[in-house]
Coordinates of C-alpha atoms in Angstrom, one line a residue:
M1 CA -97.0 19.0 -98.8
L2 CA -94.9 18.0 -95.7
D3 CA -91.8 20.7 -98.0
L4 CA -94.5 23.0 -98.3
L5 CA -95.5 23.9 -94.7
T6 CA -91.7 23.4 -93.5
G7 CA -90.7 26.7 -96.3
K8 CA -93.7 28.6 -95.6
W9 CA -91.6 28.1 -91.3
L10 CA -88.8 28.8 -92.1
G11 CA -89.9 32.1 -94.3
E12 CA -91.8 33.5 -91.9
A13 CA -88.6 32.8 -89.1
L14 CA -85.8 33.9 -91.5
K15 CA -87.9 37.5 -91.2
C16 CA -88.8 37.0 -87.7
A17 CA -85.1 37.3 -87.1
G18 CA -84.5 40.2 -89.3
R19 CA -86.4 42.0 -87.6
L20 CA -85.0 41.4 -84.9
A21 CA -81.8 42.1 -85.1
A22 CA -83.1 45.0 -86.9
T23 CA -84.4 45.9 -84.0
T24 CA -81.0 45.3 -81.9
L25 CA -79.3 47.0 -84.3
T26 CA -81.1 49.9 -83.3
L27 CA -81.4 50.1 -79.7
H28 CA -77.5 49.6 -80.2
A29 CA -76.9 52.5 -82.0
L30 CA -79.0 54.5 -79.8
A31 CA -77.7 53.5 -77.4
L32 CA -73.9 54.7 -78.0
A33 CA -75.9 57.3 -78.8
P34 CA -74.8 61.6 -77.1
A35 CA -77.1 61.9 -74.3
A36 CA -79.5 64.6 -75.0
A37 CA -79.9 65.8 -70.9
E38 CA -80.8 68.9 -69.5
P39 CA -77.8 71.0 -67.6
Q40 CA -78.3 70.8 -64.9
E41 CA -78.4 73.7 -62.6
F42 CA -75.7 74.1 -59.1
T43 CA -75.8 77.1 -57.4
S44 CA -71.7 77.6 -55.8
K45 CA -70.5 80.3 -52.9
K46 CA -70.4 82.7 -56.2
A47 CA -72.2 81.9 -59.0
S48 CA -74.6 80.0 -60.6
L49 CA -73.5 76.9 -62.1
L50 CA -75.0 74.7 -64.8
V51 CA -73.2 71.5 -66.7
E52 CA -73.5 69.6 -69.4
T53 CA -73.4 65.9 -71.0
L54 CA -71.2 66.9 -73.4
A55 CA -70.3 62.8 -74.1
T56 CA -71.0 59.6 -71.9
G57 CA -69.3 55.8 -72.6
L58 CA -65.8 56.9 -71.9
D59 CA -63.6 54.0 -70.3
H60 CA -62.6 55.4 -67.1
P61 CA -61.2 58.5 -69.5
W62 CA -57.8 60.3 -67.9
S63 CA -57.4 64.0 -69.8
V64 CA -59.0 65.9 -71.8
E65 CA -58.2 69.0 -74.0
V66 CA -59.9 71.3 -76.6
L67 CA -58.5 70.8 -79.9
P68 CA -58.1 74.9 -82.0
D69 CA -61.7 74.0 -83.8
G70 CA -63.4 72.8 -80.7
A71 CA -63.6 69.9 -81.0
Y72 CA -62.2 67.9 -77.8
I73 CA -59.0 64.5 -77.2
V74 CA -59.4 62.0 -74.6
T75 CA -57.4 59.2 -72.9
E76 CA -58.9 56.0 -71.6
R77 CA -56.9 54.7 -69.0
P78 CA -57.2 51.1 -71.0
G79 CA -55.1 52.4 -73.8
A80 CA -57.6 54.2 -75.9
L81 CA -57.7 58.3 -77.5
R82 CA -60.9 59.7 -79.1
I83 CA -62.1 62.9 -80.4
I84 CA -65.0 63.6 -79.3
R85 CA -67.0 66.3 -81.8
D86 CA -70.4 67.7 -82.1
G87 CA -70.9 65.6 -79.3
K88 CA -70.3 61.8 -81.3
V89 CA -67.2 60.1 -80.1
S90 CA -64.8 59.0 -82.6
A91 CA -63.4 55.0 -83.1
P92 CA -59.7 55.3 -81.7
I93 CA -56.3 56.8 -82.8
R94 CA -54.4 54.2 -84.1
G95 CA -50.6 54.4 -83.0
I96 CA -50.8 54.6 -79.6
P97 CA -47.8 53.2 -77.8
P98 CA -47.8 50.0 -76.2
V99 CA -49.4 50.5 -72.3
F100 CA -49.1 48.9 -68.8
A101 CA -53.0 49.1 -68.5
R102 CA -52.5 46.7 -64.7
G103 CA -53.7 48.9 -61.6
Q104 CA -53.9 52.9 -62.0
G105 CA -51.3 53.0 -64.7
G106 CA -52.2 52.2 -68.5
L107 CA -53.0 56.0 -70.4
L108 CA -52.4 58.8 -69.1
D109 CA -51.8 62.8 -68.9
L110 CA -52.6 64.7 -72.6
A111 CA -51.1 67.4 -73.3
L112 CA -51.1 69.5 -77.0
S113 CA -48.1 71.4 -78.2
P114 CA -48.2 75.1 -78.1
D115 CA -48.6 75.2 -81.4
F116 CA -50.3 72.5 -82.0
A117 CA -52.2 74.6 -84.9
T118 CA -49.5 74.6 -86.8
N119 CA -47.3 71.0 -86.4
R120 CA -50.5 68.9 -84.7
T121 CA -48.2 67.7 -82.2
L122 CA -49.6 66.2 -78.8
L123 CA -47.3 65.0 -75.2
L124 CA -48.9 61.9 -73.6
T125 CA -47.4 59.9 -70.2
Y126 CA -48.6 56.5 -70.2
S127 CA -47.0 53.3 -68.0
A128 CA -45.4 50.8 -70.0
S129 CA -43.6 47.5 -69.3
G130 CA -39.9 46.7 -69.5
P131 CA -36.9 44.9 -67.3
G132 CA -38.7 44.5 -64.4
G133 CA -42.0 44.7 -64.5
G134 CA -44.1 48.7 -66.0
G135 CA -43.1 52.7 -65.1
T136 CA -44.7 55.3 -66.3
A137 CA -43.1 56.9 -69.5
V138 CA -43.3 60.7 -71.7
A139 CA -44.3 60.1 -75.3
R140 CA -44.9 62.8 -78.2
A141 CA -46.4 62.3 -81.5
R142 CA -48.0 63.9 -84.3
L143 CA -52.4 63.2 -84.6
S144 CA -52.7 63.2 -88.5
H145 CA -54.1 65.5 -90.3
D146 CA -57.8 62.9 -90.5
E147 CA -57.4 62.2 -87.1
K148 CA -56.9 58.6 -87.2
S149 CA -54.3 58.1 -85.9
L150 CA -50.8 58.6 -84.4
E151 CA -47.4 60.2 -86.3
D152 CA -43.7 60.0 -85.5
V153 CA -44.1 58.0 -82.1
T154 CA -40.9 58.6 -80.5
R155 CA -40.6 58.0 -76.4
I156 CA -38.9 61.1 -74.8
F157 CA -37.9 59.7 -70.9
A158 CA -38.9 56.6 -69.2
M159 CA -38.5 55.9 -65.5
N160 CA -34.8 54.7 -65.3
R161 CA -35.8 51.4 -62.3
F162 CA -39.1 49.9 -63.9
S163 CA -41.1 47.2 -60.9
R164 CA -43.8 45.4 -60.8
T165 CA -45.9 46.9 -57.9
G166 CA -49.5 48.9 -60.1
M167 CA -49.5 52.0 -58.2
H168 CA -48.3 55.5 -57.8
F169 CA -47.5 55.9 -61.3
G170 CA -48.8 60.3 -61.3
S171 CA -48.9 61.3 -64.1
R172 CA -49.7 65.1 -65.7
I173 CA -47.5 67.5 -67.5
A174 CA -47.6 70.7 -67.7
I175 CA -45.7 72.7 -70.3
A176 CA -44.0 76.2 -69.5
G177 CA -43.6 79.4 -71.4
D178 CA -40.1 78.0 -72.3
G179 CA -41.7 74.7 -74.1
S180 CA -40.4 72.7 -71.7
L181 CA -42.3 69.8 -69.3
F182 CA -42.8 69.5 -66.1
F183 CA -44.1 65.7 -64.8
G184 CA -45.1 63.9 -61.5
I185 CA -44.4 60.2 -61.1
G186 CA -45.2 58.4 -57.9
D187 CA -43.7 56.7 -55.7
R188 CA -44.7 53.4 -56.9
G189 CA -46.3 52.1 -53.9
E190 CA -42.4 51.6 -52.8
R191 CA -42.3 54.9 -49.8
D192 CA -38.4 54.9 -49.7
R193 CA -38.3 55.3 -53.7
A194 CA -38.6 59.1 -53.1
Q195 CA -36.3 60.0 -50.8
N196 CA -33.9 58.8 -53.1
P197 CA -32.4 62.2 -55.5
R198 CA -30.3 59.3 -58.5
D199 CA -34.7 57.4 -58.6
H200 CA -37.3 58.8 -60.9
A201 CA -40.4 57.6 -58.2
G202 CA -41.5 60.5 -55.8
S203 CA -40.2 62.8 -58.6
I204 CA -41.1 66.5 -59.9
L205 CA -39.1 66.0 -63.6
H206 CA -38.5 68.5 -65.2
I207 CA -36.9 67.9 -69.1
N208 CA -37.2 69.9 -72.4
A209 CA -39.7 68.9 -75.5
D210 CA -36.8 67.0 -77.0
G211 CA -36.1 64.6 -73.6
S212 CA -33.3 66.7 -73.3
I213 CA -32.3 68.5 -69.8
P214 CA -33.4 71.8 -69.3
A215 CA -29.3 73.7 -68.2
N216 CA -31.2 75.2 -64.8
N217 CA -32.7 71.4 -63.2
P218 CA -30.9 71.4 -59.8
F219 CA -29.7 68.8 -60.2
A220 CA -27.9 69.6 -63.8
G221 CA -23.8 68.8 -64.2
H222 CA -23.7 67.5 -60.2
S223 CA -23.7 65.0 -59.0
G224 CA -26.4 65.5 -55.6
G225 CA -29.2 63.6 -58.1
L226 CA -30.6 62.1 -62.0
P227 CA -30.1 65.6 -63.4
E228 CA -34.1 65.3 -64.5
I229 CA -35.4 65.4 -61.5
W230 CA -37.1 69.0 -60.0
S231 CA -38.5 68.3 -57.0
K232 CA -38.5 65.3 -54.4
G233 CA -41.0 64.0 -51.4
H234 CA -43.6 63.7 -53.6
R235 CA -46.0 60.6 -52.6
N236 CA -48.4 60.3 -55.7
P237 CA -48.9 64.0 -58.0
Q238 CA -51.4 63.2 -60.2
G239 CA -52.2 67.3 -60.5
I240 CA -50.0 69.9 -61.9
D241 CA -50.8 73.0 -64.4
I242 CA -48.1 75.8 -64.3
D243 CA -50.2 79.4 -63.4
P244 CA -50.4 81.7 -66.9
K245 CA -50.3 84.9 -64.8
D246 CA -46.7 84.7 -62.9
G247 CA -46.0 81.3 -64.6
R248 CA -46.0 79.5 -60.7
L249 CA -46.2 75.8 -60.8
V250 CA -48.5 74.0 -58.5
T251 CA -49.3 70.3 -57.8
V252 CA -51.7 68.3 -56.2
E253 CA -50.6 64.9 -54.4
H254 CA -52.5 62.1 -53.1
G255 CA -51.8 60.9 -49.1
A256 CA -52.6 58.2 -47.5
R257 CA -54.4 58.3 -44.8
G258 CA -55.6 62.0 -45.1
G259 CA -52.1 64.1 -45.9
D260 CA -53.4 64.8 -49.8
E261 CA -51.7 68.0 -50.3
V262 CA -51.6 70.7 -52.5
N263 CA -47.7 72.5 -53.7
Y264 CA -45.9 75.1 -54.9
P265 CA -42.3 72.7 -55.8
L266 CA -39.2 74.1 -55.5
P267 CA -36.0 73.4 -57.6
G268 CA -34.4 71.1 -55.5
K269 CA -36.6 70.8 -52.8
N270 CA -38.2 67.9 -50.7
Y271 CA -41.6 67.8 -50.2
G272 CA -41.1 65.2 -47.3
W273 CA -42.9 61.6 -48.8
P274 CA -42.9 59.9 -46.9
V275 CA -39.9 61.3 -43.8
I276 CA -43.0 63.7 -42.8
T277 CA -46.7 63.7 -43.4
Y278 CA -50.0 64.6 -42.9
G279 CA -51.7 60.9 -43.0
K280 CA -51.0 57.2 -41.4
D281 CA -50.9 54.1 -42.9
Y282 CA -53.6 52.4 -43.7
S283 CA -53.9 49.5 -41.0
G284 CA -53.9 53.1 -38.6
A285 CA -50.1 53.1 -38.5
E286 CA -47.6 56.5 -37.9
I287 CA -45.7 57.1 -40.9
G288 CA -42.3 59.0 -41.2
E289 CA -41.5 61.6 -37.9
G290 CA -44.7 63.9 -37.9
T291 CA -45.5 66.5 -39.9
A292 CA -42.8 68.5 -40.0
K293 CA -38.3 68.5 -39.6
D294 CA -36.0 70.6 -41.2
G295 CA -34.9 70.0 -44.0
Y296 CA -38.3 69.2 -45.6
E297 CA -40.9 71.7 -47.3
Q298 CA -44.3 72.6 -45.3
P299 CA -46.9 71.7 -48.1
A300 CA -49.7 74.9 -49.4
Y301 CA -52.3 73.2 -48.3
Y302 CA -53.3 69.4 -47.2
W303 CA -57.0 67.9 -46.5
D304 CA -57.3 65.1 -43.6
P305 CA -59.7 62.6 -44.0
S306 CA -57.8 62.6 -47.6
I307 CA -60.2 63.7 -50.6
A308 CA -58.2 61.2 -53.3
P309 CA -57.4 64.5 -55.1
G310 CA -57.5 63.8 -59.1
A311 CA -56.3 67.1 -61.2
I312 CA -55.4 70.5 -60.5
A313 CA -56.4 73.5 -63.1
V314 CA -55.2 77.5 -61.8
Y315 CA -58.3 79.5 -62.7
R316 CA -57.2 82.6 -65.2
G317 CA -60.8 82.6 -67.5
A318 CA -62.8 85.3 -67.8
M319 CA -65.8 83.1 -67.6
F320 CA -66.2 83.2 -63.8
P321 CA -64.1 86.5 -63.2
E322 CA -64.7 86.3 -58.9
W323 CA -62.1 82.5 -59.5
D324 CA -59.5 84.2 -61.1
G325 CA -56.2 82.2 -59.7
N326 CA -58.6 80.0 -57.6
L327 CA -57.5 76.4 -57.1
L328 CA -59.4 73.7 -59.3
V329 CA -59.0 70.1 -57.9
A330 CA -61.3 66.8 -59.4
A331 CA -61.9 64.5 -56.1
L332 CA -62.0 61.4 -56.5
K333 CA -62.8 59.8 -52.8
Y334 CA -65.6 62.1 -52.2
Q335 CA -66.8 62.5 -55.9
M336 CA -66.2 66.9 -55.8
L337 CA -64.9 69.9 -57.2
V338 CA -62.9 72.1 -54.6
R339 CA -62.0 75.7 -54.7
L340 CA -59.7 77.1 -53.4
E341 CA -59.5 80.6 -52.9
R342 CA -56.5 82.7 -52.6
D343 CA -54.4 85.5 -52.1
E344 CA -51.7 87.4 -53.8
T345 CA -49.1 85.9 -52.4
G346 CA -50.5 82.3 -53.6
A347 CA -51.4 81.5 -49.8
I348 CA -55.0 78.9 -49.7
V349 CA -57.6 81.6 -47.3
G350 CA -60.7 79.3 -48.4
E351 CA -62.6 76.4 -49.9
E352 CA -65.6 75.0 -51.4
R353 CA -66.2 71.8 -51.8
M354 CA -68.8 71.4 -54.9
F355 CA -71.4 68.6 -57.6
D356 CA -70.6 66.3 -53.8
G357 CA -71.9 62.7 -55.4
S358 CA -72.7 64.4 -58.3
F359 CA -71.6 62.5 -60.7
G360 CA -69.1 60.1 -59.5
R361 CA -65.2 60.3 -59.6
L362 CA -64.2 63.1 -61.1
R363 CA -61.1 62.4 -62.4
D364 CA -60.1 66.1 -64.4
V365 CA -60.6 69.2 -64.4
K366 CA -59.4 71.8 -67.3
V367 CA -60.5 75.7 -67.9
A368 CA -61.1 75.6 -71.2
P369 CA -60.3 78.3 -73.7
D370 CA -63.8 80.6 -73.4
G371 CA -63.2 80.0 -69.7
A372 CA -65.5 77.4 -68.5
V373 CA -64.6 74.4 -67.2
L374 CA -64.2 70.8 -68.1
I375 CA -64.3 67.5 -65.9
L376 CA -64.0 64.4 -66.8
T377 CA -65.2 61.0 -64.3
D378 CA -63.5 57.8 -63.7
E379 CA -65.9 55.3 -64.5
D380 CA -66.6 52.5 -66.6
N381 CA -69.3 55.0 -68.6
G382 CA -67.3 58.1 -67.7
Q383 CA -68.4 61.5 -69.0
L384 CA -67.1 64.1 -70.6
L385 CA -68.7 67.2 -68.6
R386 CA -69.2 71.3 -69.3
I387 CA -69.8 73.2 -66.1
Y388 CA -70.6 76.9 -67.6
R389 CA -71.8 80.0 -65.9
S390 CA -75.9 80.3 -66.0
P391 CA -78.3 83.3 -67.0
S392 CA -79.2 84.2 -63.4
S393 CA -76.3 85.1 -62.3
Q394 CA -74.9 86.8 -65.2

């Protein structure tokens, strides 16, 4: 009788365990399901905006691009590359270069080749490990047709001096009309490197898509500096774009305590850090020799206090014609999207701050092909958001 009762008890226990496991699996599946929240409406100075959530559950996403079929491809700083299609987030794509995911380092920017639709080529910036610690690198790869792996991964650039600091890696890519690449590297937390023309740190760099050196670089064929360097004196440029209307390069970079800057980097010019800056040390101490000095360029715009910019995009889209030529800057510290108005010369003449604190730290901003604006939130549970025009402001 005892054996019978024991067997009956075990059977009931197994049934309960099965029901519990099924319930757990169901709850897990629900947690991974895409959010179906209604878009949130906001009023800006020039248009009413709707913000919809395209995906959640991303691990500190850093960069987003739109694939030819309208899906999204996103980097996550710890080292994953994923595709978001119809609200579903893919498993990590295999074949990512090993990343030095320490401090501010990891898998950073992503850019699609202008011919991606035919060659499936993309570019990545990331922090790599090597002799001396870690440093910023650039790789070229091809996305497999099944979208599950990267193929023919080739490192086309690595900075010339690695270090053990975990900060100021930069780094975003802008592709010029001739297919060459502009990207930034920060001072790596070692200020004086930004003034050394034989050091990649603290620079905007310019290379061809195969890693070779463009002939129009300011130090190409000269001994005054490394041939990849376009401009110097940058603290930590984490935003870079090229205006599709006139080809003008624009960057945004972190200052110290104050002194975040927008610049239009020109070849061979020096943008001052740490000799001149509008910021102060985090201790409150002065940095450098003031805010201006002969031989150093002034920023096109600066913020004090800092907003901690994450990325910059030049708006040239059909959805918001009143924003034409404006600069959009994602901000981490004040958790907002900043819209900078420019006049016909490119001078910045006005600022609007949007979504202040509504979505958390904003890391990336991109203009989608339809003119909508995409932003990524830099959180453990990061989101991909889409900003589009409300029907009420058509």
